[in-house]
């Protein structure tokens, strides 16, 4: 096999590994979020909050129909559409993915978006109007969940990668 034929095969293999990494991270983030929410609903909802680190951190079951900080409660359907759009864009972008850091970042975003979308579709009060289960309650901050954490971590990683000039296709810009 000559070098010209080997290069495209190597690129396809590399891209395939990055796509697998993206979906593996997404599945892990999604399952951790889903499992934690199931545990919270079964064991913590309608019970007193649990202090984890004194008054600094507690676990408290909260149903949030809005976005971050409980804002936009009347826009649950819009948040559902946004989450579905983010998922579709990430899946489409995966076809051009050659960067492992981008695969990790997009996997975190995908897993988090799927976690919160699952709540919005399947939880009360109804389809596309469901409230997200939040339970991590730091003092003087909004209550959130593992999906929110995955989304924020993925977003921060994307910002850092962008500042470093690394594109999802693996190219680096030195502006």
CSV table of N, CA and C in Angstrom, one decimal:
chain,number,residue,atom,x,y,z
A,1,UNK,N,0.9,-1.2,0.0
A,1,UNK,CA,0.0,0.0,0.0
A,1,UNK,C,0.9,1.2,0.0
A,2,UNK,N,0.6,2.2,-0.9
A,2,UNK,CA,1.4,3.4,-0.9
A,2,UNK,C,1.0,4.4,0.1
A,3,UNK,N,1.8,5.5,0.3
A,3,UNK,CA,1.5,6.5,1.3
A,3,UNK,C,0.2,7.2,1.1
A,4,UNK,N,-0.1,7.5,-0.2
A,4,UNK,CA,-1.3,8.3,-0.5
A,4,UNK,C,-2.6,7.5,-0.1
A,5,UNK,N,-2.6,6.2,-0.3
A,5,UNK,CA,-3.8,5.4,0.0
A,5,UNK,C,-3.8,5.2,1.6
A,6,UNK,N,-2.7,5.2,2.2
A,6,UNK,CA,-2.7,4.9,3.7
A,6,UNK,C,-3.2,6.2,4.4
A,7,UNK,N,-2.9,7.4,3.9
A,7,UNK,CA,-3.2,8.6,4.6
A,7,UNK,C,-4.7,8.7,4.8
A,8,UNK,N,-5.6,8.6,3.8
A,8,UNK,CA,-7.0,8.7,4.0
A,8,UNK,C,-7.6,7.6,4.9
A,9,UNK,N,-7.0,6.4,4.8
A,9,UNK,CA,-7.5,5.3,5.7
A,9,UNK,C,-7.1,5.7,7.2
A,10,UNK,N,-5.9,6.2,7.4
A,10,UNK,CA,-5.5,6.6,8.7
A,10,UNK,C,-6.4,7.8,9.2
A,11,UNK,N,-6.8,8.7,8.4
A,11,UNK,CA,-7.6,9.8,8.8
A,11,UNK,C,-9.0,9.3,9.1
A,12,UNK,N,-9.5,8.4,8.4
A,12,UNK,CA,-10.9,7.8,8.7
A,12,UNK,C,-10.8,7.1,10.0
A,13,UNK,N,-9.8,6.4,10.3
A,13,UNK,CA,-9.6,5.7,11.5
A,13,UNK,C,-9.6,6.6,12.7
A,14,UNK,N,-8.8,7.7,12.5
A,14,UNK,CA,-8.6,8.7,13.6
A,14,UNK,C,-10.0,9.4,13.8
A,15,UNK,N,-10.7,9.7,12.8
A,15,UNK,CA,-12.0,10.4,12.9
A,15,UNK,C,-13.0,9.4,13.7
A,16,UNK,N,-12.9,8.2,13.3
A,16,UNK,CA,-13.8,7.2,13.9
A,16,UNK,C,-13.5,7.1,15.4
A,17,UNK,N,-12.3,7.1,15.8
A,17,UNK,CA,-11.9,7.0,17.2
A,17,UNK,C,-12.4,8.3,18.0
A,18,UNK,N,-12.4,9.4,17.3
A,18,UNK,CA,-12.8,10.7,18.0
A,18,UNK,C,-14.3,10.6,18.1
A,19,UNK,N,-15.0,10.1,17.1
A,19,UNK,CA,-16.5,10.0,17.2
A,19,UNK,C,-16.9,9.0,18.3
A,20,UNK,N,-16.2,7.9,18.4
A,20,UNK,CA,-16.4,7.0,19.5
A,20,UNK,C,-16.2,7.6,20.9
A,21,UNK,N,-15.1,8.4,21.0
A,21,UNK,CA,-14.8,9.1,22.2
A,21,UNK,C,-15.9,10.1,22.6
A,22,UNK,N,-16.4,10.8,21.6
A,22,UNK,CA,-17.5,11.8,21.8
A,22,UNK,C,-18.7,11.0,22.4
A,23,UNK,N,-19.1,10.0,21.7
A,23,UNK,CA,-20.3,9.3,22.2
A,23,UNK,C,-20.1,8.5,23.5
A,24,UNK,N,-18.9,8.0,23.7
A,24,UNK,CA,-18.6,7.4,25.0
A,24,UNK,C,-18.7,8.4,26.2
A,25,UNK,N,-18.2,9.6,26.0
A,25,UNK,CA,-18.3,10.6,27.0
A,25,UNK,C,-19.8,11.0,27.2
A,26,UNK,N,-20.5,11.1,26.1
A,26,UNK,CA,-21.9,11.5,26.2
A,26,UNK,C,-22.7,10.5,26.9
A,27,UNK,N,-22.5,9.2,26.6
A,27,UNK,CA,-23.2,8.1,27.3
A,27,UNK,C,-22.9,8.1,28.8
A,28,UNK,N,-21.6,8.3,29.2
A,28,UNK,CA,-21.2,8.3,30.6
A,28,UNK,C,-21.9,9.5,31.3
A,29,UNK,N,-21.8,10.6,30.7
A,29,UNK,CA,-22.4,11.8,31.3
A,29,UNK,C,-23.9,11.6,31.4
A,30,UNK,N,-24.5,11.1,30.4
A,30,UNK,CA,-26.0,10.9,30.4
A,30,UNK,C,-26.4,9.9,31.5
A,31,UNK,N,-25.7,8.8,31.6
A,31,UNK,CA,-26.1,7.7,32.5
A,31,UNK,C,-25.8,8.2,34.0
A,32,UNK,N,-24.7,8.9,34.2
A,32,UNK,CA,-24.5,9.5,35.5
A,32,UNK,C,-25.6,10.4,35.9
A,33,UNK,N,-26.0,11.3,35.0
A,33,UNK,CA,-27.1,12.2,35.3
A,33,UNK,C,-28.4,11.5,35.5
A,34,UNK,N,-28.7,10.6,34.6
A,34,UNK,CA,-30.0,9.9,34.8
A,34,UNK,C,-30.0,9.1,36.1
A,35,UNK,N,-28.9,8.4,36.4
A,35,UNK,CA,-28.9,7.6,37.6
A,35,UNK,C,-29.0,8.4,38.9
A,36,UNK,N,-28.3,9.6,38.9
A,36,UNK,CA,-28.4,10.5,40.0
A,36,UNK,C,-29.8,11.0,40.2
A,37,UNK,N,-30.4,11.4,39.1
A,37,UNK,CA,-31.8,11.9,39.2
A,37,UNK,C,-32.8,10.8,39.7
A,38,UNK,N,-32.6,9.6,39.2
A,38,UNK,CA,-33.5,8.5,39.7
A,38,UNK,C,-33.3,8.3,41.2
A,39,UNK,N,-32.1,8.4,41.7
A,39,UNK,CA,-31.8,8.2,43.1
A,39,UNK,C,-32.4,9.4,43.9
A,40,UNK,N,-32.2,10.6,43.4
A,40,UNK,CA,-32.8,11.8,44.1
A,40,UNK,C,-34.3,11.7,44.1
A,41,UNK,N,-35.0,11.3,43.1
A,41,UNK,CA,-36.4,11.3,43.1
A,41,UNK,C,-36.9,10.2,44.0
A,42,UNK,N,-36.2,9.0,44.0
A,42,UNK,CA,-36.6,7.9,44.9
A,42,UNK,C,-36.3,8.1,46.4
A,43,UNK,N,-35.1,8.8,46.7
A,43,UNK,CA,-34.7,8.9,48.1
A,43,UNK,C,-34.7,10.2,48.7
A,44,UNK,N,-34.8,11.3,47.9
A,44,UNK,CA,-34.6,12.6,48.5
A,44,UNK,C,-35.8,13.5,48.3
A,45,UNK,N,-36.6,13.3,47.2
A,45,UNK,CA,-37.8,14.1,47.0
A,45,UNK,C,-38.8,14.0,48.1
A,46,UNK,N,-39.3,15.1,48.6
A,46,UNK,CA,-40.3,15.1,49.7
A,46,UNK,C,-39.6,14.7,51.0
A,47,UNK,N,-38.3,14.9,51.1
A,47,UNK,CA,-37.6,14.7,52.3
A,47,UNK,C,-36.7,15.9,52.6
A,48,UNK,N,-36.2,16.0,53.8
A,48,UNK,CA,-35.3,17.1,54.2
A,48,UNK,C,-34.0,17.0,53.4
A,49,UNK,N,-33.5,18.2,53.0
A,49,UNK,CA,-32.2,18.2,52.4
A,49,UNK,C,-31.1,17.6,53.2
A,50,UNK,N,-30.1,17.1,52.5
A,50,UNK,CA,-28.9,16.4,53.2
A,50,UNK,C,-27.7,17.4,53.1
A,51,UNK,N,-27.2,17.7,54.3
A,51,UNK,CA,-26.0,18.6,54.3
A,51,UNK,C,-24.8,17.7,54.0
A,52,UNK,N,-24.1,18.0,53.0
A,52,UNK,CA,-22.9,17.3,52.5
A,52,UNK,C,-21.6,17.9,53.1
A,53,UNK,N,-21.5,19.2,53.0
A,53,UNK,CA,-20.3,19.9,53.6
A,53,UNK,C,-20.9,21.0,54.4
A,54,UNK,N,-21.3,20.8,55.6
A,54,UNK,CA,-21.9,21.8,56.5
A,54,UNK,C,-22.9,22.6,55.8
A,55,UNK,N,-22.8,23.9,55.9
A,55,UNK,CA,-23.8,24.8,55.3
A,55,UNK,C,-23.4,25.1,53.8
A,56,UNK,N,-22.2,24.7,53.4
A,56,UNK,CA,-21.6,25.0,52.1
A,56,UNK,C,-22.3,24.3,51.0
A,57,UNK,N,-22.6,23.0,51.2
A,57,UNK,CA,-23.2,22.2,50.1
A,57,UNK,C,-24.2,21.2,50.7
A,58,UNK,N,-25.3,21.1,50.0
A,58,UNK,CA,-26.4,20.2,50.4
A,58,UNK,C,-27.0,19.6,49.2
A,59,UNK,N,-27.6,18.4,49.4
A,59,UNK,CA,-28.4,17.8,48.3
A,59,UNK,C,-29.9,18.1,48.7
A,60,UNK,N,-30.6,18.7,47.7
A,60,UNK,CA,-32.0,19.0,47.9
A,60,UNK,C,-32.7,18.9,46.6
A,61,UNK,N,-33.8,18.1,46.6
A,61,UNK,CA,-34.5,17.8,45.4
A,61,UNK,C,-35.4,19.0,45.0
A,62,UNK,N,-35.2,19.5,43.8
A,62,UNK,CA,-35.9,20.7,43.3
A,62,UNK,C,-36.3,20.4,41.9
A,63,UNK,N,-37.6,20.7,41.6
A,63,UNK,CA,-38.0,20.5,40.2
A,63,UNK,C,-38.0,21.9,39.5
A,64,UNK,N,-37.2,22.0,38.4
A,64,UNK,CA,-37.0,23.3,37.8
A,64,UNK,C,-37.5,23.3,36.4
A,65,UNK,N,-38.7,24.0,36.1
A,65,UNK,CA,-39.2,24.0,34.8
A,65,UNK,C,-38.5,25.0,33.9
A,66,UNK,N,-37.7,25.9,34.5
A,66,UNK,CA,-37.0,26.9,33.7
A,66,UNK,C,-35.6,26.6,33.3
A,67,UNK,N,-34.8,27.6,33.2
A,67,UNK,CA,-33.3,27.4,32.8
A,67,UNK,C,-32.5,27.7,34.1
A,68,UNK,N,-31.3,28.0,33.9
A,68,UNK,CA,-30.4,28.3,35.0
A,68,UNK,C,-31.0,29.3,36.0
A,69,UNK,N,-30.8,29.1,37.2
A,69,UNK,CA,-31.3,30.0,38.3
A,69,UNK,C,-32.8,30.1,38.3
A,70,UNK,N,-33.5,29.1,37.7
A,70,UNK,CA,-34.9,29.1,37.7
A,70,UNK,C,-35.5,30.1,36.8
A,71,UNK,N,-34.8,30.7,35.9
A,71,UNK,CA,-35.3,31.8,35.0
A,71,UNK,C,-36.1,31.1,33.9
A,72,UNK,N,-37.1,31.8,33.4
A,72,UNK,CA,-37.8,31.4,32.2
A,72,UNK,C,-38.7,30.2,32.3
A,73,UNK,N,-39.4,30.1,33.5
A,73,UNK,CA,-40.3,29.0,33.7
A,73,UNK,C,-41.4,28.9,32.7
A,74,UNK,N,-41.7,30.0,32.0
A,74,UNK,CA,-42.8,29.9,31.0
A,74,UNK,C,-42.3,29.5,29.7
A,75,UNK,N,-41.0,29.2,29.5
A,75,UNK,CA,-40.4,28.9,28.2
A,75,UNK,C,-39.9,27.4,28.2
A,76,UNK,N,-40.5,26.5,28.9
A,76,UNK,CA,-40.0,25.1,29.0
A,76,UNK,C,-39.9,24.5,27.6
A,77,UNK,N,-41.0,24.8,26.8
A,77,UNK,CA,-41.0,24.2,25.4
A,77,UNK,C,-39.8,24.8,24.6
A,78,UNK,N,-39.5,26.0,24.7
A,78,UNK,CA,-38.4,26.6,24.0
A,78,UNK,C,-37.1,26.0,24.4
A,79,UNK,N,-36.9,25.8,25.7
A,79,UNK,CA,-35.7,25.1,26.2
A,79,UNK,C,-35.6,23.7,25.7
A,80,UNK,N,-36.7,23.0,25.5
A,80,UNK,CA,-36.7,21.7,24.9
A,80,UNK,C,-36.3,21.7,23.5
A,81,UNK,N,-36.7,22.7,22.7
A,81,UNK,CA,-36.3,22.9,21.3
A,81,UNK,C,-34.9,23.2,21.2
A,82,UNK,N,-34.4,24.1,22.1
A,82,UNK,CA,-33.0,24.4,22.1
A,82,UNK,C,-32.1,23.2,22.4
A,83,UNK,N,-32.5,22.4,23.4
A,83,UNK,CA,-31.7,21.2,23.7
A,83,UNK,C,-31.7,20.2,22.5
A,84,UNK,N,-32.8,20.0,21.9
A,84,UNK,CA,-32.9,19.1,20.7
A,84,UNK,C,-32.0,19.7,19.6
A,85,UNK,N,-32.0,21.0,19.4
A,85,UNK,CA,-31.2,21.6,18.3
A,85,UNK,C,-29.7,21.4,18.6
A,86,UNK,N,-29.3,21.6,19.9
A,86,UNK,CA,-27.9,21.4,20.3
A,86,UNK,C,-27.5,20.0,20.0
A,87,UNK,N,-28.3,19.0,20.3
A,87,UNK,CA,-28.0,17.6,20.1
A,87,UNK,C,-27.9,17.4,18.6
A,88,UNK,N,-28.8,17.9,17.8
A,88,UNK,CA,-28.7,17.7,16.3
A,88,UNK,C,-27.4,18.3,15.8
A,89,UNK,N,-27.0,19.5,16.2
A,89,UNK,CA,-25.8,20.2,15.7
A,89,UNK,C,-24.6,19.4,16.1
A,90,UNK,N,-24.5,18.9,17.3
A,90,UNK,CA,-23.4,18.1,17.8
A,90,UNK,C,-23.2,16.8,16.9
A,91,UNK,N,-24.3,16.1,16.7
A,91,UNK,CA,-24.3,14.9,15.9
A,91,UNK,C,-23.8,15.2,14.5
A,92,UNK,N,-24.3,16.3,13.9
A,92,UNK,CA,-23.9,16.7,12.6
A,92,UNK,C,-22.4,17.1,12.6
A,93,UNK,N,-21.9,17.8,13.6
A,93,UNK,CA,-20.5,18.2,13.7
A,93,UNK,C,-19.6,17.1,13.8
A,94,UNK,N,-20.1,16.0,14.4
A,94,UNK,CA,-19.3,14.8,14.7
A,94,UNK,C,-18.7,14.2,13.4
A,95,UNK,N,-19.3,14.4,12.3
A,95,UNK,CA,-18.8,13.9,11.0
A,95,UNK,C,-17.5,14.5,10.6
A,96,UNK,N,-17.2,15.7,11.1
A,96,UNK,CA,-16.0,16.4,10.7
A,96,UNK,C,-15.0,16.5,11.9
A,97,UNK,N,-15.1,15.6,12.8
A,97,UNK,CA,-14.4,15.7,14.1
A,97,UNK,C,-13.1,14.9,14.0
A,98,UNK,N,-11.9,15.6,14.2
A,98,UNK,CA,-10.6,15.0,14.2
A,98,UNK,C,-9.9,15.3,15.5
A,99,UNK,N,-10.5,16.1,16.4
A,99,UNK,CA,-9.8,16.5,17.6
A,99,UNK,C,-10.3,15.8,18.8
A,100,UNK,N,-9.4,15.2,19.6
A,100,UNK,CA,-9.9,14.5,20.8
A,100,UNK,C,-10.4,15.5,21.9
A,101,UNK,N,-9.7,16.6,22.1
A,101,UNK,CA,-10.3,17.6,23.1
A,101,UNK,C,-11.7,18.1,22.7
A,102,UNK,N,-11.9,18.3,21.4
A,102,UNK,CA,-13.2,18.7,21.0
A,102,UNK,C,-14.2,17.6,21.1
A,103,UNK,N,-13.8,16.3,20.9
A,103,UNK,CA,-14.7,15.2,21.1
A,103,UNK,C,-15.1,15.1,22.6
A,104,UNK,N,-14.2,15.4,23.5
A,104,UNK,CA,-14.5,15.3,24.9
A,104,UNK,C,-15.5,16.5,25.3
A,105,UNK,N,-15.2,17.7,24.8
A,105,UNK,CA,-16.1,18.8,25.1
A,105,UNK,C,-17.5,18.6,24.5
A,106,UNK,N,-17.6,18.2,23.2
A,106,UNK,CA,-18.9,18.0,22.6
A,106,UNK,C,-19.6,16.8,23.3
A,107,UNK,N,-18.9,15.8,23.7
A,107,UNK,CA,-19.5,14.7,24.4
A,107,UNK,C,-20.1,15.1,25.7
A,108,UNK,N,-19.4,16.0,26.5
A,108,UNK,CA,-20.0,16.5,27.7
A,108,UNK,C,-21.3,17.3,27.4
A,109,UNK,N,-21.2,18.2,26.3
A,109,UNK,CA,-22.4,18.9,26.0
A,109,UNK,C,-23.6,18.0,25.6
A,110,UNK,N,-23.3,17.0,24.8
A,110,UNK,CA,-24.3,16.1,24.3
A,110,UNK,C,-24.9,15.3,25.4
A,111,UNK,N,-24.1,14.8,26.3
A,111,UNK,CA,-24.6,14.0,27.4
A,111,UNK,C,-25.5,14.9,28.4
A,112,UNK,N,-25.0,16.1,28.6
A,112,UNK,CA,-25.8,17.0,29.5
A,112,UNK,C,-27.1,17.5,28.8
A,113,UNK,N,-27.0,17.8,27.5
A,113,UNK,CA,-28.3,18.2,26.8
A,113,UNK,C,-29.3,17.0,26.8
A,114,UNK,N,-28.8,15.8,26.6
A,114,UNK,CA,-29.7,14.6,26.6
A,114,UNK,C,-30.3,14.4,28.0
A,115,UNK,N,-29.5,14.6,29.0
A,115,UNK,CA,-30.0,14.4,30.4
A,115,UNK,C,-31.1,15.4,30.7
A,116,UNK,N,-30.9,16.7,30.4
A,116,UNK,CA,-32.0,17.6,30.7
A,116,UNK,C,-33.2,17.5,29.7
A,117,UNK,N,-32.9,17.1,28.5
A,117,UNK,CA,-34.0,16.9,27.5
A,117,UNK,C,-34.9,15.7,28.0
A,118,UNK,N,-34.2,14.7,28.5
A,118,UNK,CA,-35.0,13.5,29.0
A,118,UNK,C,-36.0,14.0,30.0
A,119,UNK,N,-35.6,14.8,31.0
A,119,UNK,CA,-36.5,15.4,32.0
A,119,UNK,C,-37.6,16.2,31.3
A,120,UNK,N,-37.3,17.0,30.4
A,120,UNK,CA,-38.3,17.9,29.8
A,120,UNK,C,-39.3,17.1,29.0
A,121,UNK,N,-38.9,16.0,28.5
A,121,UNK,CA,-39.8,15.2,27.7
A,121,UNK,C,-40.6,14.2,28.5
A,122,UNK,N,-40.0,13.6,29.5
A,122,UNK,CA,-40.7,12.5,30.3
A,122,UNK,C,-41.2,12.8,31.7
A,123,UNK,N,-40.8,14.0,32.2
A,123,UNK,CA,-41.2,14.3,33.6
A,123,UNK,C,-42.5,15.1,33.6
A,124,UNK,N,-43.2,15.2,34.7
A,124,UNK,CA,-44.4,16.0,34.9
A,124,UNK,C,-44.0,17.4,34.8
A,125,UNK,N,-44.9,18.3,34.3
A,125,UNK,CA,-46.3,18.0,34.1
A,125,UNK,C,-46.7,17.4,32.8
A,126,UNK,N,-45.8,17.3,31.9
A,126,UNK,CA,-46.2,16.6,30.6
A,126,UNK,C,-45.1,16.7,29.6
A,127,UNK,N,-45.3,16.1,28.4
A,127,UNK,CA,-44.3,16.0,27.4
A,127,UNK,C,-44.0,17.4,26.9
A,128,UNK,N,-42.7,17.7,26.8
A,128,UNK,CA,-42.1,19.0,26.4
A,128,UNK,C,-42.4,20.1,27.4
A,129,UNK,N,-42.9,19.7,28.6
A,129,UNK,CA,-43.1,20.7,29.6
A,129,UNK,C,-42.6,20.3,30.9
A,130,UNK,N,-41.9,19.2,30.9
A,130,UNK,CA,-41.4,18.6,32.2
A,130,UNK,C,-40.3,19.4,32.9
A,131,UNK,N,-40.3,19.3,34.2
A,131,UNK,CA,-39.4,20.1,35.0
A,131,UNK,C,-38.1,19.2,35.2
A,132,UNK,N,-37.0,19.8,35.1
A,132,UNK,CA,-35.7,19.2,35.3
A,132,UNK,C,-35.5,18.9,36.8
A,133,UNK,N,-34.9,17.8,37.2
A,133,UNK,CA,-34.6,17.5,38.5
A,133,UNK,C,-33.2,18.0,38.9
A,134,UNK,N,-33.2,19.0,39.8
A,134,UNK,CA,-31.9,19.6,40.3
A,134,UNK,C,-31.8,19.1,41.7
A,135,UNK,N,-30.5,19.0,42.2
A,135,UNK,CA,-30.3,18.6,43.5
A,135,UNK,C,-29.0,19.0,44.2
A,136,UNK,N,-28.0,19.5,43.4
A,136,UNK,CA,-26.8,19.9,44.0
A,136,UNK,C,-27.0,21.4,44.4
A,137,UNK,N,-26.9,21.7,45.7
A,137,UNK,CA,-27.2,23.0,46.2
A,137,UNK,C,-26.1,23.6,47.0
A,138,UNK,N,-25.2,24.3,46.3
A,138,UNK,CA,-24.1,25.0,47.0
A,138,UNK,C,-24.8,26.3,47.7
A,139,UNK,N,-24.2,26.7,48.8
A,139,UNK,CA,-24.7,27.9,49.5
A,139,UNK,C,-24.6,29.1,48.6
A,140,UNK,N,-25.6,29.9,48.6
A,140,UNK,CA,-25.7,31.2,47.8
A,140,UNK,C,-25.5,31.0,46.3
A,141,UNK,N,-26.0,29.9,45.8
A,141,UNK,CA,-25.9,29.6,44.4
A,141,UNK,C,-27.1,28.9,43.9
A,142,UNK,N,-27.3,28.7,42.6
A,142,UNK,CA,-28.5,28.0,42.1
A,142,UNK,C,-28.3,26.5,42.3
A,143,UNK,N,-29.4,25.8,42.4
A,143,UNK,CA,-29.4,24.4,42.5
A,143,UNK,C,-29.3,23.8,41.1
A,144,UNK,N,-28.4,22.8,40.9
A,144,UNK,CA,-28.2,22.3,39.6
A,144,UNK,C,-28.1,20.7,39.7
A,145,UNK,N,-27.8,20.1,38.5
A,145,UNK,CA,-27.6,18.7,38.4
A,145,UNK,C,-26.4,18.3,37.7
A,146,UNK,N,-26.1,17.0,37.5
A,146,UNK,CA,-24.9,16.6,36.8
A,146,UNK,C,-24.9,16.9,35.3
A,147,UNK,N,-26.1,17.0,34.7
A,147,UNK,CA,-26.2,17.4,33.3
A,147,UNK,C,-25.8,18.8,33.1
A,148,UNK,N,-26.2,19.7,34.1
A,148,UNK,CA,-25.8,21.1,34.0
A,148,UNK,C,-24.3,21.2,34.2
A,149,UNK,N,-23.7,20.4,35.0
A,149,UNK,CA,-22.3,20.4,35.2
A,149,UNK,C,-21.6,20.0,34.0
A,150,UNK,N,-22.1,19.0,33.3
A,150,UNK,CA,-21.5,18.5,32.1
A,150,UNK,C,-21.5,19.6,31.0
A,151,UNK,N,-22.7,20.3,30.9
A,151,UNK,CA,-22.8,21.3,29.9
A,151,UNK,C,-21.8,22.5,30.2
A,152,UNK,N,-21.7,22.9,31.4
A,152,UNK,CA,-20.8,24.0,31.8
A,152,UNK,C,-19.4,23.6,31.5
A,153,UNK,N,-19.0,22.4,32.0
A,153,UNK,CA,-17.6,21.9,31.7
A,153,UNK,C,-17.3,21.8,30.2
A,154,UNK,N,-18.2,21.3,29.5
A,154,UNK,CA,-18.1,21.2,28.0
A,154,UNK,C,-17.9,22.6,27.4
A,155,UNK,N,-18.8,23.5,27.8
A,155,UNK,CA,-18.7,24.9,27.3
A,155,UNK,C,-17.4,25.6,27.7
A,156,UNK,N,-16.9,25.4,28.9
A,156,UNK,CA,-15.6,26.0,29.3
A,156,UNK,C,-14.5,25.4,28.4
A,157,UNK,N,-14.6,24.1,28.2
A,157,UNK,CA,-13.5,23.5,27.4
A,157,UNK,C,-13.6,24.0,26.0
A,158,UNK,N,-14.8,24.2,25.4
A,158,UNK,CA,-14.9,24.7,24.1
A,158,UNK,C,-14.3,26.2,24.0
A,159,UNK,N,-14.6,27.0,25.0
A,159,UNK,CA,-14.0,28.3,25.0
A,159,UNK,C,-12.5,28.2,25.1
A,160,UNK,N,-11.9,27.4,25.9
A,160,UNK,CA,-10.5,27.2,26.0
A,160,UNK,C,-9.9,26.7,24.7
A,161,UNK,N,-10.5,25.8,24.1
A,161,UNK,CA,-10.0,25.3,22.8
A,161,UNK,C,-10.0,26.3,21.7
A,162,UNK,N,-11.1,27.1,21.8
A,162,UNK,CA,-11.2,28.2,20.8
A,162,UNK,C,-10.1,29.3,21.0
A,163,UNK,N,-9.9,29.6,22.3
A,163,UNK,CA,-8.8,30.6,22.6
A,163,UNK,C,-7.4,30.0,22.1
A,164,UNK,N,-7.3,28.7,22.2
A,164,UNK,CA,-6.0,28.1,21.8
A,164,UNK,C,-5.9,28.0,20.3
A,165,UNK,N,-7.0,28.2,19.6
A,165,UNK,CA,-7.0,28.2,18.1
A,165,UNK,C,-7.2,26.8,17.6
A,166,UNK,N,-7.7,25.9,18.4
A,166,UNK,CA,-7.9,24.5,17.9
A,166,UNK,C,-9.3,24.3,17.4
A,167,UNK,N,-9.5,23.9,16.2
A,167,UNK,CA,-10.8,23.7,15.6
A,167,UNK,C,-11.2,22.2,15.7
A,168,UNK,N,-12.5,21.9,15.6
A,168,UNK,CA,-13.0,20.5,15.7
A,168,UNK,C,-12.3,19.6,14.7
A,169,UNK,N,-11.9,20.1,13.5
A,169,UNK,CA,-11.3,19.3,12.5
A,169,UNK,C,-9.8,19.0,12.8
A,170,UNK,N,-9.3,19.6,13.9
A,170,UNK,CA,-7.9,19.3,14.3
A,170,UNK,C,-7.0,20.4,13.8
A,171,UNK,N,-7.4,21.3,13.0
A,171,UNK,CA,-6.5,22.4,12.6
A,171,UNK,C,-6.3,23.4,13.7
A,172,UNK,N,-5.1,24.0,13.7
A,172,UNK,CA,-4.8,25.0,14.7
A,172,UNK,C,-4.5,26.3,14.0
A,173,UNK,N,-5.1,27.4,14.5
A,173,UNK,CA,-4.9,28.7,14.0
A,173,UNK,C,-4.1,29.5,15.0
A,174,UNK,N,-3.1,30.2,14.5
A,174,UNK,CA,-2.2,31.0,15.3
A,174,UNK,C,-2.4,32.5,14.9
A,175,UNK,N,-3.6,33.0,15.3
A,175,UNK,CA,-3.9,34.4,14.9
A,175,UNK,C,-3.2,35.4,15.8
